[in-house]
XYZ file of C-alpha atoms in Angstrom:
253
model
C 20.063 6.579 17.181
C 21.877 4.095 19.407
C 21.622 0.337 19.062
C 19.230 -0.048 21.997
C 16.629 2.137 20.272
C 17.491 1.258 16.686
C 14.498 0.064 14.746
C 14.790 -3.262 12.996
C 13.542 -3.763 9.460
C 13.105 -6.906 7.390
C 13.215 -6.676 3.616
C 12.317 -9.807 1.673
C 13.655 -10.533 -1.778
C 16.561 -8.295 -0.833
C 19.501 -10.029 -2.499
C 19.198 -7.826 -5.576
C 17.108 -5.284 -7.446
C 14.379 -3.374 -5.649
C 14.828 -5.321 -2.420
C 18.531 -4.554 -2.215
C 17.807 -0.905 -2.917
C 15.196 -0.739 -0.168
C 17.418 -2.536 2.352
C 20.265 -0.134 1.638
C 18.031 2.925 1.964
C 16.505 1.803 5.273
C 20.008 1.206 6.614
C 20.932 4.732 5.531
C 17.857 5.919 7.435
C 19.411 4.433 10.580
C 17.670 1.081 10.812
C 19.183 -2.315 11.433
C 18.206 -4.408 8.427
C 17.617 -8.113 7.901
C 18.427 -8.806 4.255
C 16.245 -11.816 3.508
C 16.086 -13.938 0.377
C 15.877 -17.586 -0.613
C 19.678 -17.961 -0.729
C 21.497 -16.588 2.309
C 24.808 -16.467 0.458
C 23.244 -14.186 -2.146
C 22.164 -11.807 0.622
C 25.606 -11.428 2.141
C 27.016 -8.857 -0.333
C 24.113 -6.516 0.447
C 24.442 -7.060 4.202
C 28.218 -6.673 4.025
C 27.896 -3.408 2.102
C 25.574 -2.039 4.784
C 27.983 -3.116 7.514
C 30.917 -1.570 5.660
C 29.085 1.759 5.766
C 28.712 1.519 9.536
C 25.243 -0.008 9.665
C 23.913 -3.202 11.190
C 22.663 -5.940 8.899
C 22.010 -9.652 8.889
C 21.838 -11.920 5.856
C 19.007 -14.429 6.208
C 18.060 -17.298 3.916
C 14.369 -18.150 3.942
C 11.666 -19.541 1.700
C 8.869 -17.076 2.455
C 6.237 -19.586 1.349
C 7.285 -22.078 4.064
C 5.571 -21.382 7.436
C 8.248 -23.115 9.540
C 11.075 -21.356 7.688
C 9.395 -17.975 8.150
C 8.887 -18.486 11.882
C 12.499 -19.592 12.309
C 13.836 -16.669 10.282
C 11.821 -14.012 12.118
C 12.757 -15.492 15.490
C 16.432 -15.455 14.493
C 16.177 -11.830 13.386
C 14.495 -10.825 16.645
C 17.215 -12.598 18.633
C 20.192 -11.245 16.654
C 19.072 -7.769 15.589
C 16.055 -7.018 17.739
C 12.274 -7.152 17.379
C 11.276 -6.246 13.814
C 8.931 -3.264 13.543
C 9.335 -2.570 9.813
C 8.551 -5.196 7.187
C 8.888 -4.755 3.442
C 7.278 -7.641 1.564
C 9.176 -7.455 -1.705
C 9.896 -11.112 -2.516
C 8.492 -12.046 -5.883
C 8.962 -14.148 -8.988
C 7.524 -14.244 -12.500
C 6.329 -17.246 -14.447
C 4.896 -15.465 -17.465
C 2.693 -17.279 -19.946
C -0.554 -16.808 -21.825
C -3.541 -18.237 -19.992
C -4.055 -21.246 -22.268
C -0.400 -22.232 -21.856
C -0.039 -21.456 -18.155
C 0.404 -24.494 -15.968
C -0.982 -24.875 -12.472
C 2.617 -25.011 -11.234
C 3.318 -21.593 -12.790
C 0.194 -20.148 -11.188
C 0.926 -21.650 -7.768
C 4.604 -20.649 -7.744
C 3.761 -16.970 -8.229
C 0.900 -17.000 -5.719
C 2.993 -18.791 -3.113
C 5.873 -16.332 -3.167
C 3.890 -13.100 -3.487
C 0.708 -13.640 -1.520
C 1.429 -16.597 0.760
C 4.856 -15.135 1.496
C 3.485 -11.697 2.392
C 0.814 -13.306 4.560
C 3.267 -15.496 6.466
C 5.830 -12.734 6.971
C 3.223 -10.223 8.113
C 1.679 -12.717 10.505
C 5.067 -13.586 11.998
C 6.067 -9.925 12.463
C 2.811 -8.396 13.640
C 3.160 -9.688 17.205
C 6.480 -7.859 17.603
C 4.926 -4.707 16.168
C 1.890 -4.976 18.430
C 4.107 -5.333 21.486
C 6.095 -2.270 20.413
C 2.941 -0.255 19.782
C 4.325 0.706 16.392
C 4.831 -1.030 13.082
C 5.186 -0.378 9.386
C 4.304 -2.925 6.716
C 5.106 -2.037 3.124
C 3.919 -4.411 0.405
C 5.163 -4.394 -3.168
C 2.405 -4.455 -5.739
C 2.865 -3.479 -9.409
C 1.224 -1.620 -12.260
C 0.616 -5.154 -13.562
C -2.178 -5.296 -10.970
C -4.176 -3.337 -13.550
C -3.778 -6.211 -16.030
C -0.914 -7.267 -18.265
C -0.877 -9.689 -21.184
C 0.907 -12.941 -20.374
C 0.819 -12.310 -16.626
C -2.505 -13.620 -15.350
C -0.738 -15.103 -12.326
C 1.488 -12.092 -11.590
C -1.312 -9.555 -12.167
C -3.666 -11.468 -9.878
C -0.995 -11.720 -7.182
C -0.134 -8.024 -7.363
C -3.804 -7.030 -7.281
C -4.189 -9.330 -4.309
C -1.354 -7.514 -2.549
C -3.426 -4.343 -2.687
C -6.462 -5.963 -1.075
C -4.205 -7.627 1.496
C -2.626 -4.260 2.311
C -5.934 -2.496 2.821
C -7.188 -5.267 5.088
C -4.036 -5.156 7.221
C -4.494 -1.400 7.508
C -8.012 -1.884 8.870
C -7.122 -4.700 11.264
C -3.789 -3.432 12.611
C -4.205 0.338 12.646
C -5.472 0.425 16.230
C -2.172 -1.119 17.354
C -0.095 1.663 15.804
C 0.718 -0.478 12.754
C 0.249 0.909 9.269
C 0.190 -1.019 6.005
C 0.758 0.591 2.622
C 1.647 -0.642 -0.834
C 3.956 0.523 -3.587
C 3.061 -0.313 -7.179
C 6.170 0.160 -9.323
C 5.982 0.717 -13.033
C 8.922 -0.073 -15.305
C 11.947 -0.449 -13.027
C 15.375 -1.266 -14.405
C 16.367 -4.466 -12.615
C 17.619 -7.947 -13.387
C 13.985 -9.071 -13.601
C 13.129 -6.607 -16.370
C 16.326 -7.539 -18.183
C 15.157 -11.141 -18.077
C 11.805 -10.059 -19.508
C 13.576 -8.346 -22.407
C 15.463 -11.548 -23.127
C 12.264 -13.588 -22.933
C 10.528 -11.463 -25.567
C 13.612 -11.448 -27.792
C 14.587 -7.779 -27.475
C 17.912 -6.255 -26.603
C 17.957 -4.577 -23.199
C 18.712 -1.198 -24.792
C 15.730 -1.401 -27.151
C 13.446 -2.757 -24.455
C 14.388 0.027 -22.037
C 14.034 2.724 -24.702
C 10.601 1.458 -25.737
C 9.419 1.505 -22.132
C 10.820 4.989 -21.462
C 9.059 6.369 -24.529
C 5.695 5.596 -22.894
C 6.548 7.140 -19.511
C 5.726 10.834 -18.986
C 9.004 11.581 -17.181
C 10.904 10.029 -20.101
C 12.910 7.395 -18.254
C 12.643 4.078 -16.546
C 12.595 3.841 -12.787
C 15.381 2.571 -10.565
C 15.396 0.646 -7.279
C 16.285 3.948 -5.580
C 12.952 5.418 -6.726
C 11.072 2.631 -4.973
C 13.348 2.781 -1.945
C 12.571 6.468 -1.443
C 8.858 5.702 -1.245
C 9.436 2.780 1.131
C 11.559 5.076 3.279
C 8.638 7.487 3.628
C 6.125 4.778 4.532
C 8.532 3.379 7.166
C 8.932 6.671 9.019
C 7.300 7.405 12.357
C 5.778 10.606 10.970
C 3.941 8.605 8.283
C 1.670 7.121 10.943
C -1.483 8.734 9.521
C -0.868 7.285 6.057
C -2.505 3.881 6.081
C -4.005 1.523 3.520
C -2.682 3.471 0.537
C -1.379 2.246 -2.819
C 1.152 4.561 -4.463
C 1.950 3.989 -8.128
C 5.617 4.835 -8.585
C 5.575 4.723 -12.363
C 6.711 8.075 -13.747
C 3.146 9.065 -14.540
C -0.472 8.646 -13.441
C -2.059 5.210 -13.388
C -5.715 4.360 -12.757
């Protein structure tokens, strides 16, 4: 695939963890990748690693909850890499607390990054996808969408991502654009390490306890999520639309 026909992907929240894994995998699939996160400097190691392997990548700093910042970032990506036709909405944060302790600021922060961010990024990219007659939007949900103690904000946001995905699938399908969601289970990342610290457990004990409940007997990795994103982003996945896949090592309702 030469540069003139190379598809351009944007992965948000790509400075580390799942986002970095997805960005790397899409680059391995032959795409040019915009590695987008709040801090552009934090994105550069991922972008540099892709470039070192012979790929094309661009580190982009952007607050996905800021409409002006999103428009500027997507325009820059289109100018420097090419029109984006693959978008992975992965950016997310946690502000865990029990309902009676949760502040409005903790609720709003999570909603703004997950849902507002996915909305703004999808809106900014869909025109490029429509013009190309092809697009792939992949949204990151979570098994927490099914409910999780201490995560009323996060669970609501991740459930919202599923409804958002299905609506995009209905509205954009006729333009050759599909929208699907991935709902990870326990994935070994910096975020889950932070959760272990928050609940006062060692990472080893926390990981072992999680793995004991998973039918395949292990925690997931960013590569597990990246493999699913890779499938959704392919041209041959064009008849898969509006789906939510739980990548959790076992069945989830």
